[in-house]
XYZ file of C-alpha atoms in Angstrom:
528
model
C 108.058 -36.695 52.311
C 105.456 -38.738 54.192
C 106.507 -37.231 57.547
C 106.368 -33.776 56.029
C 102.806 -34.329 54.753
C 101.682 -35.622 58.141
C 103.212 -32.561 59.839
C 101.467 -30.149 57.459
C 98.141 -31.930 57.920
C 98.515 -31.787 61.696
C 99.251 -28.079 61.573
C 96.172 -27.473 59.422
C 94.003 -29.338 61.930
C 95.491 -27.256 64.765
C 94.775 -24.001 62.925
C 91.169 -25.048 62.239
C 90.646 -25.973 65.908
C 92.073 -22.621 67.049
C 89.812 -20.744 64.659
C 86.839 -22.662 66.019
C 87.773 -21.850 69.606
C 88.138 -18.175 68.810
C 84.789 -18.107 67.019
C 83.055 -19.642 70.032
C 84.704 -17.408 72.628
C 82.510 -14.479 73.769
C 85.646 -12.605 74.797
C 86.769 -12.516 71.177
C 83.243 -11.759 69.971
C 83.188 -8.690 72.195
C 86.235 -7.364 70.383
C 84.220 -7.136 67.193
C 82.816 -3.647 66.845
C 79.460 -4.961 65.616
C 78.800 -7.178 68.660
C 78.024 -5.930 72.159
C 78.558 -8.400 75.001
C 76.737 -7.468 78.198
C 77.505 -9.102 81.526
C 74.738 -9.512 84.098
C 73.956 -11.365 87.316
C 70.261 -11.556 86.347
C 69.563 -15.242 85.773
C 66.733 -15.841 83.300
C 64.750 -19.033 83.846
C 61.752 -18.168 81.656
C 60.913 -15.911 78.714
C 57.391 -15.306 80.026
C 57.190 -11.516 80.388
C 53.656 -11.756 81.818
C 54.951 -13.797 84.744
C 56.541 -10.816 86.475
C 56.148 -10.543 90.211
C 58.614 -7.683 90.582
C 61.309 -9.975 91.921
C 63.870 -12.474 90.704
C 61.182 -15.064 90.070
C 59.279 -15.719 86.865
C 60.025 -13.637 83.804
C 60.959 -10.449 85.646
C 64.636 -10.576 84.676
C 63.917 -11.343 81.042
C 61.396 -8.491 80.966
C 64.046 -6.068 82.231
C 66.699 -7.367 79.850
C 64.259 -7.122 76.944
C 63.274 -3.572 77.926
C 66.895 -2.527 77.500
C 67.255 -3.686 73.881
C 64.099 -5.085 72.278
C 61.151 -3.329 73.926
C 60.366 0.392 73.670
C 58.171 2.750 75.668
C 55.837 5.382 74.278
C 57.914 7.997 76.110
C 61.219 7.637 77.967
C 63.218 9.902 80.231
C 66.605 10.162 78.532
C 69.440 12.263 79.977
C 66.954 13.908 82.313
C 64.380 14.883 79.664
C 61.194 13.142 78.588
C 61.422 12.285 74.895
C 59.026 10.544 72.571
C 60.173 7.069 71.529
C 57.267 5.138 70.018
C 55.051 8.220 70.326
C 55.398 11.947 69.971
C 53.862 13.792 72.891
C 52.491 17.310 73.223
C 51.486 19.177 76.365
C 49.063 22.093 76.462
C 50.285 25.441 77.810
C 48.380 24.973 81.059
C 49.867 21.485 81.465
C 46.455 19.851 81.816
C 46.115 18.164 78.430
C 48.618 15.646 77.101
C 48.471 14.038 73.663
C 50.352 10.897 72.649
C 50.622 10.390 68.891
C 51.850 7.139 67.375
C 54.924 7.673 65.190
C 55.036 6.224 61.684
C 57.363 3.382 60.764
C 57.411 1.267 63.926
C 56.846 -2.456 63.474
C 56.617 -5.393 65.794
C 59.280 -8.029 65.369
C 56.658 -10.323 63.805
C 56.119 -7.759 61.026
C 52.853 -6.211 62.231
C 52.589 -2.410 62.433
C 52.652 -0.751 65.862
C 49.466 1.304 66.302
C 47.929 3.647 68.840
C 45.718 0.704 69.860
C 48.856 -0.990 71.201
C 49.688 2.105 73.248
C 46.126 2.294 74.589
C 46.295 -1.410 75.475
C 49.608 -0.857 77.269
C 48.342 2.094 79.328
C 45.014 0.523 80.294
C 46.109 0.276 83.937
C 46.317 4.064 84.302
C 43.413 5.103 86.509
C 40.625 7.534 85.714
C 40.183 10.009 88.546
C 43.715 9.427 89.766
C 45.926 9.801 86.700
C 43.526 11.455 84.270
C 40.023 12.926 84.165
C 39.183 11.691 80.676
C 40.723 10.088 77.602
C 39.826 10.333 73.922
C 41.227 8.450 70.948
C 41.416 10.747 67.937
C 42.913 9.123 64.852
C 46.361 7.857 65.808
C 46.446 9.911 69.024
C 45.383 9.505 72.642
C 44.352 12.743 74.367
C 44.402 12.753 78.166
C 42.871 15.431 80.386
C 45.137 15.137 83.408
C 44.322 15.324 87.093
C 47.939 14.827 88.114
C 51.063 16.862 87.257
C 52.283 16.131 83.741
C 55.704 14.945 84.920
C 54.009 12.444 87.245
C 51.845 11.178 84.393
C 54.818 10.954 82.026
C 56.765 9.028 84.655
C 54.033 6.375 84.681
C 53.907 6.264 80.878
C 57.684 5.892 80.628
C 57.597 3.011 83.099
C 55.660 0.803 80.652
C 57.032 -0.752 77.470
C 54.511 -0.897 74.629
C 52.807 -4.304 74.392
C 51.567 -5.958 71.154
C 47.801 -6.048 71.556
C 47.344 -8.509 68.705
C 49.455 -11.049 70.594
C 48.797 -10.373 74.275
C 45.193 -9.188 74.515
C 43.372 -11.746 76.650
C 46.565 -13.639 77.425
C 47.745 -14.525 80.917
C 51.027 -15.857 82.226
C 49.514 -19.330 81.875
C 48.363 -18.994 78.256
C 51.005 -16.820 76.581
C 53.699 -18.620 74.578
C 57.397 -17.788 74.508
C 57.085 -16.871 70.840
C 54.461 -14.243 71.723
C 56.229 -13.016 74.839
C 59.525 -12.133 73.168
C 58.032 -9.942 70.420
C 58.954 -6.287 70.771
C 59.438 -3.239 68.570
C 62.917 -2.135 69.623
C 66.239 -2.000 67.758
C 67.017 -5.672 68.485
C 64.816 -8.767 68.285
C 65.111 -11.880 70.407
C 67.169 -14.599 68.740
C 67.933 -17.361 71.236
C 68.528 -18.389 74.820
C 71.094 -20.959 75.932
C 70.412 -21.733 79.583
C 73.357 -24.113 79.826
C 75.788 -21.472 78.574
C 73.953 -18.684 80.393
C 73.527 -16.497 77.307
C 70.664 -14.648 75.630
C 71.170 -13.302 72.125
C 69.370 -10.463 70.345
C 69.929 -9.550 66.692
C 69.516 -6.199 64.970
C 65.981 -5.586 63.693
C 66.306 -4.367 60.110
C 62.857 -2.713 60.098
C 63.525 -0.542 63.144
C 62.943 3.090 62.017
C 66.383 4.172 63.219
C 68.203 0.993 62.191
C 70.728 2.956 60.130
C 71.954 4.662 63.300
C 72.423 1.365 65.170
C 76.074 0.300 64.900
C 75.696 -3.194 66.395
C 74.433 -6.332 64.657
C 74.074 -8.387 67.803
C 73.768 -8.018 71.589
C 74.714 -11.004 73.740
C 73.809 -11.096 77.440
C 76.134 -13.345 79.416
C 75.081 -14.376 82.917
C 77.484 -14.495 85.879
C 76.949 -15.977 89.318
C 77.920 -12.981 91.411
C 79.227 -9.414 91.304
C 82.840 -10.422 91.891
C 82.947 -12.698 88.844
C 81.109 -10.076 86.777
C 83.695 -7.459 87.741
C 86.537 -9.787 86.798
C 84.910 -10.424 83.409
C 84.765 -6.680 82.739
C 88.383 -6.215 83.832
C 89.515 -9.061 81.579
C 87.651 -7.756 78.543
C 85.255 -10.704 78.331
C 82.313 -8.297 78.284
C 81.754 -4.750 77.058
C 79.659 -3.554 79.972
C 77.983 -4.697 83.172
C 74.211 -4.386 83.450
C 71.863 -5.256 86.296
C 68.535 -3.468 85.971
C 68.008 -0.757 88.571
C 71.482 -1.202 90.030
C 74.865 0.332 89.528
C 78.250 -0.871 90.648
C 78.870 -1.585 94.311
C 81.584 0.303 96.180
C 83.823 -2.773 95.938
C 83.309 -2.937 92.169
C 84.035 0.761 91.756
C 87.203 0.371 93.800
C 88.298 -2.621 91.702
C 87.656 -0.861 88.383
C 88.569 2.778 89.038
C 92.274 2.312 88.282
C 91.665 0.417 85.021
C 92.568 2.636 82.052
C 90.563 0.392 79.713
C 87.399 0.724 81.830
C 84.999 3.664 81.722
C 82.899 4.527 84.777
C 79.689 6.302 83.761
C 77.836 8.132 86.523
C 74.168 9.014 86.517
C 73.268 11.702 89.005
C 69.959 11.918 90.772
C 68.413 15.193 91.825
C 69.129 14.528 95.482
C 72.373 16.096 96.689
C 73.225 14.674 100.136
C 75.404 17.565 101.300
C 76.152 21.005 99.885
C 78.299 23.758 101.354
C 76.543 27.055 100.672
C 78.381 30.330 100.966
C 76.435 33.349 102.221
C 77.042 35.246 99.016
C 76.179 38.604 100.561
C 78.939 38.190 103.134
C 81.404 36.220 101.030
C 81.729 38.146 97.779
C 85.317 37.210 96.919
C 85.190 34.316 94.444
C 88.922 33.627 94.848
C 88.533 33.016 98.575
C 85.496 30.791 98.046
C 87.341 28.838 95.363
C 90.365 28.436 97.646
C 88.170 26.931 100.353
C 86.550 24.610 97.810
C 89.953 23.511 96.490
C 91.070 22.643 100.036
C 88.437 19.923 100.354
C 89.448 16.294 99.812
C 86.398 15.157 97.842
C 87.609 11.574 97.468
C 87.877 11.284 101.253
C 84.455 12.862 101.736
C 82.872 10.385 99.307
C 84.612 7.350 100.764
C 83.520 8.389 104.260
C 79.915 9.421 103.693
C 78.676 8.482 100.213
C 76.823 5.446 98.935
C 78.309 3.144 96.299
C 76.656 4.979 93.432
C 77.741 8.472 94.446
C 79.273 10.593 91.706
C 81.961 13.301 91.920
C 80.552 16.816 92.058
C 80.964 19.441 89.347
C 81.887 23.096 89.648
C 78.712 23.964 87.722
C 76.618 22.194 90.386
C 74.342 20.380 87.876
C 75.194 16.693 87.767
C 75.744 14.509 84.719
C 72.490 12.919 83.598
C 70.344 15.887 84.668
C 68.646 17.701 81.794
C 70.614 20.776 80.722
C 73.900 19.469 82.128
C 77.000 20.881 80.488
C 80.462 19.602 81.266
C 82.157 21.694 83.930
C 85.281 20.702 85.900
C 85.032 18.018 88.558
C 85.804 19.395 91.999
C 89.189 17.997 93.041
C 91.567 18.926 95.822
C 94.426 21.297 94.947
C 96.034 22.715 98.091
C 98.779 24.516 96.193
C 96.250 26.397 94.077
C 94.236 27.172 97.215
C 97.329 28.676 98.873
C 98.094 30.676 95.737
C 94.593 32.170 95.647
C 94.570 33.014 99.352
C 98.031 34.572 99.158
C 96.936 36.716 96.211
C 94.119 38.056 98.392
C 96.525 39.067 101.175
C 96.226 36.115 103.554
C 99.252 34.520 105.207
C 100.344 32.383 108.151
C 100.150 35.462 110.356
C 96.957 36.776 108.750
C 94.702 33.786 108.243
C 91.230 33.966 106.765
C 88.603 33.328 109.443
C 85.971 31.013 107.977
C 82.812 30.416 109.987
C 80.807 27.318 109.088
C 77.291 26.969 110.495
C 76.576 23.472 111.817
C 73.217 22.039 112.818
C 73.575 20.293 116.162
C 72.334 16.732 116.352
C 72.597 16.158 112.592
C 75.223 14.594 110.333
C 76.463 18.165 109.731
C 78.703 17.668 112.752
C 80.494 14.705 111.162
C 80.973 16.479 107.842
C 82.072 19.701 109.538
C 84.727 18.002 111.640
C 86.363 16.488 108.557
C 85.963 19.682 106.504
C 87.612 21.752 109.232
C 90.665 19.484 109.238
C 90.953 19.498 105.443
C 90.437 23.227 104.887
C 92.911 24.195 107.607
C 95.630 22.103 105.932
C 96.241 25.020 103.569
C 97.771 26.790 106.567
C 96.036 30.037 105.643
C 92.513 29.476 106.996
C 91.085 29.178 110.497
C 87.773 27.309 110.451
C 85.340 28.176 113.231
C 82.390 25.806 113.620
C 79.271 27.668 114.734
C 76.956 25.021 116.169
C 73.270 25.865 116.511
C 70.339 23.782 117.703
C 66.711 24.887 117.626
C 67.750 28.351 116.420
C 69.720 26.962 113.457
C 67.170 27.908 110.784
C 66.496 31.342 112.259
C 70.245 32.017 112.293
C 70.840 31.385 108.587
C 67.532 32.893 107.468
C 68.671 36.136 109.060
C 71.884 35.904 107.061
C 74.113 35.689 110.146
C 76.128 32.791 108.789
C 79.192 32.893 106.542
C 78.614 29.407 105.172
C 76.318 26.498 105.968
C 75.678 22.863 105.136
C 72.426 21.513 103.740
C 70.919 18.490 102.029
C 68.929 19.066 98.832
C 66.058 16.638 98.430
C 64.858 15.511 95.003
C 61.623 17.427 95.586
C 63.431 20.526 96.826
C 65.706 20.401 93.793
C 62.726 21.283 91.579
C 61.400 24.245 93.587
C 61.466 27.801 92.211
C 63.546 27.767 89.007
C 64.664 24.189 89.677
C 68.234 22.863 89.897
C 68.493 23.573 93.629
C 67.951 27.311 93.152
C 65.635 27.624 96.180
C 68.577 26.956 98.475
C 70.692 29.688 96.876
C 68.223 32.542 97.382
C 67.939 35.260 99.996
C 65.173 35.062 102.595
C 62.946 37.566 100.800
C 62.804 37.247 97.038
C 60.344 37.878 94.248
C 60.763 34.239 93.230
C 58.578 33.309 96.212
C 55.260 34.477 97.646
C 56.557 33.961 101.160
C 59.822 33.913 103.033
C 62.281 31.378 101.717
C 62.681 28.696 104.419
C 66.016 27.443 103.052
C 67.878 30.693 102.378
C 71.399 29.309 102.629
C 72.966 31.114 99.663
C 71.416 34.560 100.302
C 71.611 35.561 96.629
C 69.360 38.390 95.464
C 67.028 38.139 92.500
C 66.399 41.888 92.523
C 68.184 44.953 93.866
C 67.669 48.706 93.548
C 68.568 48.471 89.855
C 66.000 45.791 89.039
C 66.735 42.153 88.229
C 70.241 41.051 89.138
C 72.355 39.010 86.723
C 71.426 35.938 88.749
C 67.766 36.929 88.783
C 67.684 37.194 84.998
C 69.112 33.692 84.685
C 66.608 32.232 87.152
C 63.630 33.847 85.470
C 64.863 32.544 82.107
C 64.969 29.047 83.620
C 61.568 29.377 85.266
C 59.848 30.767 82.171
C 61.515 28.584 79.512
C 58.843 27.448 77.061
C 60.965 24.967 75.098
C 63.713 22.464 75.815
C 66.137 24.631 73.847
C 65.359 27.697 75.957
C 65.764 25.713 79.166
C 69.066 24.211 78.003
C 70.433 27.679 77.272
C 69.278 29.099 80.608
C 70.586 26.145 82.638
C 73.909 26.466 80.819
C 74.112 30.123 81.899
C 73.228 29.068 85.442
C 76.136 26.621 85.503
C 78.506 29.236 84.107
C 77.409 31.645 86.847
C 77.968 29.058 89.580
C 81.458 28.262 88.253
C 82.450 31.916 88.014
C 81.075 33.002 91.391
C 81.439 29.752 93.389
C 78.083 30.298 95.075
C 77.998 26.775 96.511
C 79.873 23.478 96.431
C 78.208 20.071 96.210
C 80.386 17.581 98.082
C 79.121 14.701 95.915
C 76.014 13.596 94.030
C 73.751 10.791 95.004
C 73.527 8.537 92.018
C 74.443 5.378 90.214
C 77.743 4.405 88.605
C 78.014 1.947 85.714
C 81.042 0.147 84.310
C 81.854 -0.265 80.628
C 84.764 -0.766 78.278
C 86.600 2.444 77.438
C 86.103 1.466 73.790
C 82.420 2.413 74.069
C 81.264 5.979 73.453
C 77.925 7.724 73.076
C 75.860 6.471 76.000
C 72.433 7.951 76.675
C 71.182 7.465 80.218
C 67.642 6.288 80.857
C 66.108 7.231 84.205
C 64.877 3.653 84.706
C 67.347 1.276 83.055
C 70.407 3.501 83.145
C 73.315 2.887 80.803
C 71.592 0.299 78.568
C 68.380 1.282 76.801
C 66.977 1.365 73.239
C 67.736 5.074 72.784
C 71.418 4.637 73.604
C 71.896 2.552 70.441
C 71.189 5.641 68.329
C 74.586 7.023 69.375
C 76.563 4.140 70.909
C 79.723 3.027 69.089
C 82.593 0.665 69.875
C 86.017 1.767 68.679
């Protein structure tokens, strides 16, 4: 009986110890749907957000971590669109007057109400004569008369998290306290830092206006020494996602995680598209043939050869994920059998191959792309690819519409010309969309013909003249549908950033600055 009692007591002690170990293990905490564990290589050595030199020193890392969960901006760029967070914003029809209005219900984590004075204090570094002509405070609004494009002004506003004037006015990095520095107005408030364990903990802020939508009670940041260890932690389920401000996964990390069924890779496209194959849509009118050529391309090989670590797979609808108005269209993937089927249905065979001429700009990286594309496309056995190399007369050649297809890079600035979304590059040389000849007339599509506006022209004018976000979303959706149906061009990949997260997470919103982790994402983020 005595031995039996000792055995039972020992077992009870063992159970209690195991429970304690589980409770202290972040890996097990991350399995709880109400706790989000974030892995990072950003080592925080101070909570002083005013001591930010823009590098790894001082409070820079804490400032960036805080801006992802506990600090909010007046306006943020979410999923490609500027949205009001702490403030509503309104823009006059001529785009020259912008009004920021403080929303009701926002409180600082110390209980004080967020006011328009805090926003004014935060934006005091904006420059008169450079960013705005004048500013007026009317009630709970700031009214700016702009001397810079509205999107440029909004970009500067979105880059600044709102600061508590009652705590930080007159403070410097030498006089501010940690207790003052950590106060924000976001969905989570600072709880603790354990430098020995390398963790920072934030807890849900009950007075956040959208607290009911936030599904997490706690966010724990766990610091790792390098990217390799961070990747292993994500693979092993110790963390829910990896976050380093302003950075995505490296190519090695993507390679290590891409085959993991329990890992989700989330890509955020930029507006720059490093290489696009444009069909001359006046010469190549058969969508089946264009699709067959597109399906012959090995996109994985193209990306691994030419793309940066953050590059994202291209979509048939051309608009990349994370760009405003994006709708899900199929990812371009290689399918040689389908390519052969389409070409055969159009009458091509081993003895009657389709002759495909691809214009190449001599002395550029076009030559490297073209060499690989030629090999891949010809593997269908039904296409002969002829590379037409031009030097100083390259632009004149495609502007005249002599090409069958061409390669081009779309810059972020060029992406926004005309109706936006890269449409400048798709147009014919002379078009009513421009006051002058189109210098990048790769796609040769017409906006007007003898019957008036073409189907494509109607879509582009709807995009260009959209007065509301809803109208633009509808028009951009029609644009993507048109591109899919007619295969007017093929992006080989998107320049961008790729993030890694547990497949259990759904509902991410992408912020143009912080990416996968931001205050707005918690309105929709869930862990299954």
